[in-house]
PDB file of C-alpha atoms in Angstrom:
ATOM      1  CA  MET P 111      66.253 114.938  95.587  1.00 88.00           C
ATOM      2  CA  ASN P 112      68.490 113.499  92.856  1.00 91.00           C
ATOM      3  CA  ILE P 113      72.259 113.351  92.464  1.00 93.00           C
ATOM      4  CA  LYS P 114      72.415 116.307  90.056  1.00 93.00           C
ATOM      5  CA  THR P 115      70.428 118.578  92.378  1.00 94.00           C
ATOM      6  CA  VAL P 116      72.569 117.653  95.367  1.00 94.00           C
ATOM      7  CA  GLN P 117      75.746 118.217  93.349  1.00 93.00           C
ATOM      8  CA  LYS P 118      74.596 121.653  92.261  1.00 94.00           C
ATOM      9  CA  SER P 119      73.532 122.701  95.757  1.00 94.00           C
ATOM     10  CA  VAL P 120      76.705 121.559  97.523  1.00 94.00           C
ATOM     11  CA  LEU P 121      78.947 122.928  94.766  1.00 94.00           C
ATOM     12  CA  SER P 122      77.339 126.369  94.962  1.00 94.00           C
ATOM     13  CA  GLN P 123      78.111 126.548  98.690  1.00 94.00           C
ATOM     14  CA  LEU P 124      81.635 125.129  98.543  1.00 94.00           C
ATOM     15  CA  SER P 125      82.947 126.916  95.426  1.00 94.00           C
ATOM     16  CA  PRO P 126      83.251 130.406  97.025  1.00 93.00           C
ATOM     17  CA  PHE P 127      85.036 128.763  99.946  1.00 88.00           C
ATOM     18  CA  LEU P 128      87.387 126.279  98.232  1.00 89.00           C
ATOM     19  CA  GLY P 129      87.470 127.399  94.606  1.00 91.00           C
ATOM     20  CA  GLU P 130      85.538 125.598  91.906  1.00 91.00           C
ATOM     21  CA  GLY P 131      88.156 122.956  91.066  1.00 91.00           C
ATOM     22  CA  GLU P 132      88.693 121.759  94.641  1.00 92.00           C
ATOM     23  CA  ALA P 133      84.977 122.070  95.377  1.00 93.00           C
ATOM     24  CA  ARG P 134      84.091 119.729  92.506  1.00 92.00           C
ATOM     25  CA  ALA P 135      86.587 117.147  93.766  1.00 92.00           C
ATOM     26  CA  VAL P 136      85.179 117.391  97.301  1.00 93.00           C
ATOM     27  CA  VAL P 137      81.570 117.070  96.094  1.00 93.00           C
ATOM     28  CA  ASN P 138      82.541 113.925  94.221  1.00 92.00           C
ATOM     29  CA  LEU P 139      84.168 112.500  97.371  1.00 93.00           C
ATOM     30  CA  LEU P 140      81.077 113.272  99.442  1.00 94.00           C
ATOM     31  CA  LEU P 141      78.737 111.592  96.980  1.00 94.00           C
ATOM     32  CA  ARG P 142      80.938 108.509  96.628  1.00 93.00           C
ATOM     33  CA  HIS P 143      81.296 108.203 100.393  1.00 94.00           C
ATOM     34  CA  TYR P 144      77.694 108.719 101.442  1.00 95.00           C
ATOM     35  CA  THR P 145      75.852 107.084  98.530  1.00 93.00           C
ATOM     36  CA  THR P 146      78.419 104.288  97.908  1.00 86.00           C
ATOM     37  CA  TYR P 147      78.063 104.913  94.156  1.00 91.00           C
ATOM     38  CA  ASN P 148      81.318 105.145  92.209  1.00 91.00           C
ATOM     39  CA  SER P 149      82.243 108.159  90.072  1.00 90.00           C
ATOM     40  CA  LEU P 150      81.238 106.493  86.822  1.00 93.00           C
ATOM     41  CA  TYR P 151      77.756 105.709  88.111  1.00 93.00           C
ATOM     42  CA  ILE P 152      77.355 109.244  89.476  1.00 92.00           C
ATOM     43  CA  ASN P 153      78.311 110.777  86.139  1.00 90.00           C
ATOM     44  CA  LEU P 154      76.104 108.461  84.060  1.00 93.00           C
ATOM     45  CA  ASN P 155      73.063 108.511  86.351  1.00 91.00           C
ATOM     46  CA  PRO P 156      72.639 112.107  87.544  1.00 92.00           C
ATOM     47  CA  PHE P 157      68.879 111.731  88.153  1.00 93.00           C
ATOM     48  CA  THR P 158      69.170 108.844  90.615  1.00 94.00           C
ATOM     49  CA  GLU P 159      67.226 109.763  93.743  1.00 94.00           C
ATOM     50  CA  ILE P 160      69.071 110.113  97.053  1.00 94.00           C
ATOM     51  CA  ASP P 161      67.193 109.278 100.256  1.00 93.00           C
ATOM     52  CA  GLN P 162      66.607 111.909 102.913  1.00 94.00           C
ATOM     53  CA  GLU P 163      68.910 110.296 105.504  1.00 95.00           C
ATOM     54  CA  THR P 164      71.831 110.410 103.056  1.00 95.00           C
ATOM     55  CA  ILE P 165      71.083 114.030 102.185  1.00 95.00           C
ATOM     56  CA  GLU P 166      71.142 114.924 105.881  1.00 95.00           C
ATOM     57  CA  ARG P 167      74.518 113.230 106.284  1.00 95.00           C
ATOM     58  CA  ILE P 168      75.878 115.138 103.287  1.00 95.00           C
ATOM     59  CA  ASN P 169      74.540 118.408 104.718  1.00 95.00           C
ATOM     60  CA  LYS P 170      76.188 117.672 108.073  1.00 96.00           C
ATOM     61  CA  ALA P 171      79.488 117.047 106.279  1.00 96.00           C
ATOM     62  CA  LEU P 172      79.021 120.257 104.279  1.00 95.00           C
ATOM     63  CA  LYS P 173      78.589 122.245 107.488  1.00 95.00           C
ATOM     64  CA  GLU P 174      81.861 120.836 108.853  1.00 95.00           C
ATOM     65  CA  LEU P 175      83.666 121.630 105.584  1.00 95.00           C
ATOM     66  CA  LEU P 176      82.416 125.225 105.750  1.00 94.00           C
ATOM     67  CA  GLU P 177      83.982 125.394 109.240  1.00 93.00           C
ATOM     68  CA  ASP P 178      87.329 124.546 107.576  1.00 93.00           C
ATOM     69  CA  LYS P 179      87.451 120.952 108.792  1.00 94.00           C
ATOM     70  CA  PRO P 180      89.602 118.888 106.390  1.00 94.00           C
ATOM     71  CA  ILE P 181      87.664 116.527 104.145  1.00 95.00           C
ATOM     72  CA  GLN P 182      89.724 113.579 105.424  1.00 96.00           C
ATOM     73  CA  TYR P 183      88.544 114.193 108.997  1.00 97.00           C
ATOM     74  CA  VAL P 184      84.972 114.802 107.845  1.00 97.00           C
ATOM     75  CA  LEU P 185      84.885 111.436 106.086  1.00 97.00           C
ATOM     76  CA  GLY P 186      87.199 109.712 108.577  1.00 97.00           C
ATOM     77  CA  GLU P 187      89.228 108.213 105.769  1.00 96.00           C
ATOM     78  CA  THR P 188      91.873 108.849 103.148  1.00 96.00           C
ATOM     79  CA  VAL P 189      94.067 106.984 100.657  1.00 96.00           C
ATOM     80  CA  PHE P 190      97.844 106.597 100.978  1.00 97.00           C
ATOM     81  CA  CYS P 191     100.048 104.562  98.628  1.00 97.00           C
ATOM     82  CA  ASN P 192      96.823 103.249  97.046  1.00 97.00           C
ATOM     83  CA  LEU P 193      95.691 101.822 100.386  1.00 98.00           C
ATOM     84  CA  PRO P 194      92.709 102.898 102.519  1.00 97.00           C
ATOM     85  CA  PHE P 195      93.375 104.548 105.881  1.00 98.00           C
ATOM     86  CA  MET P 196      91.147 105.737 108.681  1.00 98.00           C
ATOM     87  CA  VAL P 197      92.034 109.099 110.223  1.00 98.00           C
ATOM     88  CA  ASP P 198      90.754 111.280 113.029  1.00 97.00           C
ATOM     89  CA  ASN P 199      92.150 114.354 114.729  1.00 94.00           C
ATOM     90  CA  SER P 200      94.483 112.305 116.938  1.00 97.00           C
ATOM     91  CA  VAL P 201      96.681 111.714 113.863  1.00 98.00           C
ATOM     92  CA  LEU P 202      98.034 113.837 111.042  1.00 97.00           C
ATOM     93  CA  ILE P 203      96.456 113.570 107.621  1.00 97.00           C
ATOM     94  CA  PRO P 204      99.023 111.703 105.471  1.00 97.00           C
ATOM     95  CA  ARG P 205     100.708 114.031 102.968  1.00 95.00           C
ATOM     96  CA  PRO P 206     101.794 113.400  99.364  1.00 95.00           C
ATOM     97  CA  GLU P 207     105.436 114.039 100.314  1.00 96.00           C
ATOM     98  CA  THR P 208     105.206 111.258 102.911  1.00 98.00           C
ATOM     99  CA  GLU P 209     103.903 109.031 100.137  1.00 98.00           C
ATOM    100  CA  GLU P 210     107.010 109.937  98.118  1.00 98.00           C
ATOM    101  CA  LEU P 211     109.229 108.984 101.057  1.00 98.00           C
ATOM    102  CA  THR P 212     107.438 105.665 101.520  1.00 98.00           C
ATOM    103  CA  SER P 213     107.658 104.826  97.811  1.00 98.00           C
ATOM    104  CA  TRP P 214     111.392 105.590  97.877  1.00 98.00           C
ATOM    105  CA  ILE P 215     111.913 103.179 100.778  1.00 98.00           C
ATOM    106  CA  ILE P 216     109.906 100.435  99.075  1.00 98.00           C
ATOM    107  CA  GLU P 217     111.850 100.845  95.819  1.00 97.00           C
ATOM    108  CA  GLU P 218     115.224 100.551  97.570  1.00 97.00           C
ATOM    109  CA  ASN P 219     114.482  97.843 100.120  1.00 97.00           C
ATOM    110  CA  HIS P 220     112.646  94.911  98.564  1.00 93.00           C
ATOM    111  CA  GLN P 221     114.833  92.486 100.540  1.00 93.00           C
ATOM    112  CA  ALA P 222     114.499  94.198 103.932  1.00 96.00           C
ATOM    113  CA  ARG P 223     113.224  91.893 106.629  1.00 97.00           C
ATOM    114  CA  ARG P 224     113.045  94.072 109.737  1.00 98.00           C
ATOM    115  CA  LEU P 225     111.851  97.665 109.543  1.00 98.00           C
ATOM    116  CA  MET P 226     110.929 100.282 112.127  1.00 98.00           C
ATOM    117  CA  ASP P 227     108.792 103.405 111.708  1.00 98.00           C
ATOM    118  CA  ILE P 228     109.261 105.981 114.483  1.00 98.00           C
ATOM    119  CA  CYS P 229     106.499 108.558 115.167  1.00 98.00           C
ATOM    120  CA  THR P 230     104.083 106.417 113.176  1.00 98.00           C
ATOM    121  CA  GLY P 231     100.893 108.449 113.721  1.00 97.00           C
ATOM    122  CA  SER P 232      98.147 106.893 111.570  1.00 98.00           C
ATOM    123  CA  GLY P 233     100.529 104.070 110.684  1.00 98.00           C
ATOM    124  CA  CYS P 234     100.491 105.075 107.022  1.00 98.00           C
ATOM    125  CA  ILE P 235     104.216 104.428 106.495  1.00 98.00           C
ATOM    126  CA  ALA P 236     104.416 101.263 108.595  1.00 98.00           C
ATOM    127  CA  VAL P 237     101.285  99.689 107.115  1.00 98.00           C
ATOM    128  CA  SER P 238     102.381 100.523 103.562  1.00 98.00           C
ATOM    129  CA  LEU P 239     105.805  98.991 104.151  1.00 98.00           C
ATOM    130  CA  ALA P 240     104.240  95.849 105.600  1.00 98.00           C
ATOM    131  CA  ASN P 241     101.906  95.624 102.620  1.00 98.00           C
ATOM    132  CA  TYR P 242     104.436  96.159  99.838  1.00 98.00           C
ATOM    133  CA  ILE P 243     107.632  94.597 101.252  1.00 98.00           C
ATOM    134  CA  ARG P 244     106.509  90.994 101.445  1.00 92.00           C
ATOM    135  CA  GLY P 245     108.035  88.782 104.095  1.00 94.00           C
ATOM    136  CA  SER P 246     109.095  91.737 106.236  1.00 97.00           C
ATOM    137  CA  ARG P 247     108.362  92.362 109.895  1.00 97.00           C
ATOM    138  CA  VAL P 248     107.491  95.957 110.660  1.00 98.00           C
ATOM    139  CA  TYR P 249     107.605  97.708 114.027  1.00 98.00           C
ATOM    140  CA  ALA P 250     106.086 101.124 114.679  1.00 98.00           C
ATOM    141  CA  VAL P 251     106.748 103.482 117.583  1.00 98.00           C
ATOM    142  CA  GLU P 252     104.343 106.182 118.728  1.00 98.00           C
ATOM    143  CA  ILE P 253     103.949 108.154 121.960  1.00 97.00           C
ATOM    144  CA  SER P 254     100.190 108.758 121.628  1.00 97.00           C
ATOM    145  CA  ARG P 255      97.899 105.935 122.721  1.00 97.00           C
ATOM    146  CA  ASN P 256      95.046 107.373 120.654  1.00 97.00           C
ATOM    147  CA  ALA P 257      97.244 107.414 117.553  1.00 98.00           C
ATOM    148  CA  ILE P 258      98.278 103.794 118.161  1.00 98.00           C
ATOM    149  CA  GLU P 259      94.604 102.809 118.297  1.00 98.00           C
ATOM    150  CA  VAL P 260      94.063 104.432 114.890  1.00 98.00           C
ATOM    151  CA  ALA P 261      97.211 102.819 113.482  1.00 98.00           C
ATOM    152  CA  ASN P 262      96.143  99.397 114.774  1.00 98.00           C
ATOM    153  CA  ARG P 263      92.802  99.763 113.022  1.00 98.00           C
ATOM    154  CA  ASN P 264      94.619 100.679 109.826  1.00 98.00           C
ATOM    155  CA  ALA P 265      96.802  97.592 110.021  1.00 98.00           C
ATOM    156  CA  SER P 266      93.672  95.464 110.447  1.00 98.00           C
ATOM    157  CA  LEU P 267      91.895  97.305 107.637  1.00 98.00           C
ATOM    158  CA  ASN P 268      94.752  96.487 105.268  1.00 98.00           C
ATOM    159  CA  LYS P 269      95.211  92.946 106.612  1.00 98.00           C
ATOM    160  CA  VAL P 270      98.871  93.368 107.570  1.00 98.00           C
ATOM    161  CA  LYS P 271     100.759  92.740 110.794  1.00 97.00           C
ATOM    162  CA  VAL P 272     102.600  95.634 112.422  1.00 98.00           C
ATOM    163  CA  ASP P 273     104.068  95.485 115.933  1.00 97.00           C
ATOM    164  CA  PHE P 274     103.097  98.758 117.607  1.00 97.00           C
ATOM    165  CA  ILE P 275     105.124 100.093 120.531  1.00 96.00           C
ATOM    166  CA  GLN P 276     103.992 102.975 122.716  1.00 96.00           C
ATOM    167  CA  HIS P 277     107.083 104.897 123.739  1.00 96.00           C
ATOM    168  CA  ASP P 278     108.713 108.315 123.565  1.00 96.00           C
ATOM    169  CA  VAL P 279     111.719 108.316 121.242  1.00 96.00           C
ATOM    170  CA  LEU P 280     113.093 111.296 123.177  1.00 96.00           C
ATOM    171  CA  ASP P 281     113.130 109.293 126.408  1.00 95.00           C
ATOM    172  CA  PRO P 282     116.775 108.520 127.329  1.00 89.00           C
ATOM    173  CA  ASP P 283     115.696 104.915 128.024  1.00 91.00           C
ATOM    174  CA  PHE P 284     114.250 104.409 124.542  1.00 93.00           C
ATOM    175  CA  SER P 285     117.424 102.884 123.106  1.00 89.00           C
ATOM    176  CA  ASP P 286     117.664 100.329 125.918  1.00 89.00           C
ATOM    177  CA  PHE P 287     113.943  99.594 125.667  1.00 90.00           C
ATOM    178  CA  ILE P 288     114.373  98.312 122.096  1.00 90.00           C
ATOM    179  CA  ASP P 289     116.810  95.402 121.834  1.00 87.00           C
ATOM    180  CA  ASP P 290     116.331  94.496 118.146  1.00 92.00           C
ATOM    181  CA  LYS P 291     118.261  95.607 115.064  1.00 96.00           C
ATOM    182  CA  PHE P 292     116.700  96.692 111.791  1.00 98.00           C
ATOM    183  CA  ASP P 293     117.480  96.783 108.098  1.00 98.00           C
ATOM    184  CA  VAL P 294     115.543 100.039 107.762  1.00 98.00           C
ATOM    185  CA  ILE P 295     114.502 102.762 110.197  1.00 98.00           C
ATOM    186  CA  VAL P 296     112.246 105.559 108.999  1.00 98.00           C
ATOM    187  CA  SER P 297     110.726 108.560 110.696  1.00 98.00           C
ATOM    188  CA  ASN P 298     108.496 111.468 109.804  1.00 98.00           C
ATOM    189  CA  PRO P 299     108.864 113.253 113.148  1.00 97.00           C
ATOM    190  CA  PRO P 300     107.501 116.653 114.227  1.00 95.00           C
ATOM    191  CA  TYR P 301     109.550 119.224 112.314  1.00 96.00           C
ATOM    192  CA  VAL P 302     107.549 122.437 111.874  1.00 93.00           C
ATOM    193  CA  ARG P 303     108.970 125.278 113.949  1.00 93.00           C
ATOM    194  CA  THR P 304     106.527 127.147 116.181  1.00 92.00           C
ATOM    195  CA  MET P 305     107.443 130.353 114.330  1.00 93.00           C
ATOM    196  CA  GLU P 306     106.076 128.822 111.104  1.00 93.00           C
ATOM    197  CA  LYS P 307     102.517 128.679 112.464  1.00 87.00           C
ATOM    198  CA  MET P 308     101.800 132.099 110.965  1.00 85.00           C
ATOM    199  CA  TYR P 309     102.231 130.645 107.463  1.00 85.00           C
ATOM    200  CA  MET P 310      99.989 127.624 107.977  1.00 87.00           C
ATOM    201  CA  HIS P 311      96.366 127.202 106.960  1.00 87.00           C
ATOM    202  CA  LYS P 312      93.649 127.515 109.569  1.00 84.00           C
ATOM    203  CA  ARG P 313      92.366 124.009 108.844  1.00 86.00           C
ATOM    204  CA  VAL P 314      95.756 122.565 109.862  1.00 91.00           C
ATOM    205  CA  LEU P 315      96.095 124.658 113.013  1.00 89.00           C
ATOM    206  CA  ASP P 316      92.516 124.128 114.170  1.00 92.00           C
ATOM    207  CA  TYR P 317      92.173 120.409 113.546  1.00 94.00           C
ATOM    208  CA  GLU P 318      95.482 118.528 113.305  1.00 94.00           C
ATOM    209  CA  PRO P 319      97.339 117.431 116.479  1.00 94.00           C
ATOM    210  CA  GLU P 320      99.984 120.002 117.431  1.00 94.00           C
ATOM    211  CA  PRO P 321     102.402 117.553 119.139  1.00 93.00           C
ATOM    212  CA  ALA P 322     102.732 115.662 115.837  1.00 95.00           C
ATOM    213  CA  LEU P 323     103.558 118.846 113.933  1.00 94.00           C
ATOM    214  CA  PHE P 324     105.559 121.329 115.955  1.00 94.00           C
ATOM    215  CA  VAL P 325     108.968 121.629 117.591  1.00 94.00           C
ATOM    216  CA  GLU P 326     110.433 124.530 119.513  1.00 93.00           C
ATOM    217  CA  ASP P 327     112.220 127.166 117.455  1.00 93.00           C
ATOM    218  CA  ASP P 328     115.459 126.849 119.446  1.00 93.00           C
ATOM    219  CA  ASN P 329     115.833 123.065 118.928  1.00 95.00           C
ATOM    220  CA  PRO P 330     114.139 122.080 115.665  1.00 96.00           C
ATOM    221  CA  LEU P 331     116.258 118.971 115.038  1.00 97.00           C
ATOM    222  CA  LEU P 332     115.885 117.257 118.413  1.00 97.00           C
ATOM    223  CA  PHE P 333     113.998 114.267 116.958  1.00 98.00           C
ATOM    224  CA  TYR P 334     116.555 113.801 114.167  1.00 98.00           C
ATOM    225  CA  ASP P 335     119.391 113.903 116.663  1.00 97.00           C
ATOM    226  CA  ALA P 336     117.759 111.277 118.919  1.00 97.00           C
ATOM    227  CA  ILE P 337     116.814 108.938 116.068  1.00 98.00           C
ATOM    228  CA  LEU P 338     120.198 109.136 114.323  1.00 98.00           C
ATOM    229  CA  LYS P 339     121.835 108.253 117.624  1.00 97.00           C
ATOM    230  CA  PHE P 340     119.387 105.351 118.050  1.00 97.00           C
ATOM    231  CA  GLY P 341     120.257 104.137 114.549  1.00 97.00           C
ATOM    232  CA  GLN P 342     123.935 103.823 115.452  1.00 96.00           C
ATOM    233  CA  THR P 343     123.163 100.884 117.702  1.00 95.00           C
ATOM    234  CA  HIS P 344     119.937  99.559 116.191  1.00 97.00           C
ATOM    235  CA  LEU P 345     120.674  99.318 112.479  1.00 97.00           C
ATOM    236  CA  MET P 346     122.050  96.165 110.915  1.00 96.00           C
ATOM    237  CA  ASN P 347     125.379  96.485 109.113  1.00 96.00           C
ATOM    238  CA  ASN P 348     124.660  98.590 106.019  1.00 96.00           C
ATOM    239  CA  GLY P 349     121.181  99.333 107.348  1.00 97.00           C
ATOM    240  CA  LYS P 350     119.536 102.539 106.182  1.00 98.00           C
ATOM    241  CA  LEU P 351     117.804 105.365 108.009  1.00 98.00           C
ATOM    242  CA  TYR P 352     115.263 107.583 106.209  1.00 98.00           C
ATOM    243  CA  PHE P 353     113.688 110.867 107.266  1.00 98.00           C
ATOM    244  CA  GLU P 354     111.086 113.303 106.078  1.00 98.00           C
ATOM    245  CA  ILE P 355     112.414 116.778 106.872  1.00 98.00           C
ATOM    246  CA  ASN P 356     111.591 120.465 107.071  1.00 97.00           C
ATOM    247  CA  GLU P 357     112.577 121.936 103.713  1.00 96.00           C
ATOM    248  CA  HIS P 358     114.643 124.628 105.489  1.00 95.00           C
ATOM    249  CA  PHE P 359     116.983 122.167 107.227  1.00 97.00           C
ATOM    250  CA  GLY P 360     118.291 119.857 104.512  1.00 97.00           C
ATOM    251  CA  LYS P 361     121.946 120.783 104.967  1.00 97.00           C
ATOM    252  CA  GLU P 362     121.682 120.698 108.745  1.00 97.00           C
ATOM    253  CA  VAL P 363     120.165 117.203 108.756  1.00 98.00           C
ATOM    254  CA  VAL P 364     122.844 115.959 106.338  1.00 98.00           C
ATOM    255  CA  TYR P 365     125.475 117.377 108.708  1.00 98.00           C
ATOM    256  CA  LEU P 366     123.895 115.439 111.598  1.00 98.00           C
ATOM    257  CA  TYR P 367     124.069 112.213 109.584  1.00 98.00           C
ATOM    258  CA  LYS P 368     127.795 112.805 109.063  1.00 97.00           C
ATOM    259  CA  GLN P 369     128.328 113.614 112.731  1.00 97.00           C
ATOM    260  CA  TYR P 370     126.880 110.232 113.694  1.00 97.00           C
ATOM    261  CA  GLY P 371     128.984 108.345 111.170  1.00 97.00           C
ATOM    262  CA  TYR P 372     126.444 107.618 108.427  1.00 98.00           C
ATOM    263  CA  THR P 373     127.653 107.251 104.851  1.00 97.00           C
ATOM    264  CA  GLU P 374     126.111 107.373 101.361  1.00 97.00           C
ATOM    265  CA  ILE P 375     123.880 110.227 102.512  1.00 98.00           C
ATOM    266  CA  CYS P 376     121.252 111.279  99.991  1.00 98.00           C
ATOM    267  CA  LEU P 377     119.218 114.501 100.267  1.00 98.00           C
ATOM    268  CA  LYS P 378     116.218 114.242  97.976  1.00 97.00           C
ATOM    269  CA  ARG P 379     113.680 116.795  96.764  1.00 96.00           C
ATOM    270  CA  ASP P 380     109.941 116.217  96.612  1.00 96.00           C
ATOM    271  CA  ILE P 381     107.713 116.743  93.594  1.00 94.00           C
ATOM    272  CA  HIS P 382     107.614 120.483  94.377  1.00 94.00           C
ATOM    273  CA  GLY P 383     111.407 120.774  94.302  1.00 96.00           C
ATOM    274  CA  LYS P 384     111.770 121.180  98.078  1.00 96.00           C
ATOM    275  CA  ASP P 385     114.390 119.377 100.173  1.00 97.00           C
ATOM    276  CA  ARG P 386     112.110 116.849 101.860  1.00 98.00           C
ATOM    277  CA  MET P 387     113.786 113.446 102.320  1.00 98.00           C
ATOM    278  CA  VAL P 388     117.149 112.177 103.501  1.00 98.00           C
ATOM    279  CA  SER P 389     118.668 108.725 103.731  1.00 98.00           C
ATOM    280  CA  GLY P 390     121.962 107.412 105.009  1.00 98.00           C
ATOM    281  CA  LYS P 391     123.683 104.087 105.613  1.00 98.00           C
ATOM    282  CA  MET P 392     125.253 102.830 108.821  1.00 97.00           C
ATOM    283  CA  LYS P 393     128.234 100.449 108.611  1.00 91.00           C
ATOM    284  CA  THR P 394     128.483  98.584 111.897  1.00 82.00           C
ATOM    285  CA  GLY P 395     130.917  95.822 111.010  1.00 69.00           C
TER     286      GLY P 395
END
């Protein structure tokens, strides 16, 4: 069976499910991943034969996609800040808005030397910071051992050093456990309220790790509160703390920054115009 025939077959099955535009993009990803041919070769050589083992692997992936499994988990990989990352269902799939947050940090902190990423998950933020802010030392905190294993593999994949720490940021002893100070602290913590599940896609609810997504409705800012308090004692003078946030709580998070004594607070919208990122500076001297 050749590339063109496989394309046509997979596209016909995925299009009713995903829509033609997304289906075409997914078919291209499948072919690139399983045949190792790049897009240009695929487009210019549609009659290249594909071996039976590769076709079977593509069909297995197709079955998983038709069960609503995200393409990133099917392939076990994704791209974030132009870097390759491995993912499985112990970590969230990195989002474009998290890429925006990471790019913002990189743009503002070329001279930062010590950075910490809290709730690191796949390590996408920490690894990207270590890659693009040369000469820095990056630490990453995560409660899940399985997630740390994925993040460690991603650091190795991208040939950067990140110091991973398994700990719960909500543990009252967390602040005493860490005795360093940082130029930058960043976190993309769980921030989706349980009540918002009804608005979320099945592929997120069925496959992505709930502890990394959800917080209780009656205390949606508990991670922000704990991390802002941690920043009071663990940021260098004029150090900055960055968050990704729930779009519904921009004003509330800004208020928390002020309560903990941060200055130069900036609430920033993402590419979709939603309140999604906040930064603030801590003067300690």
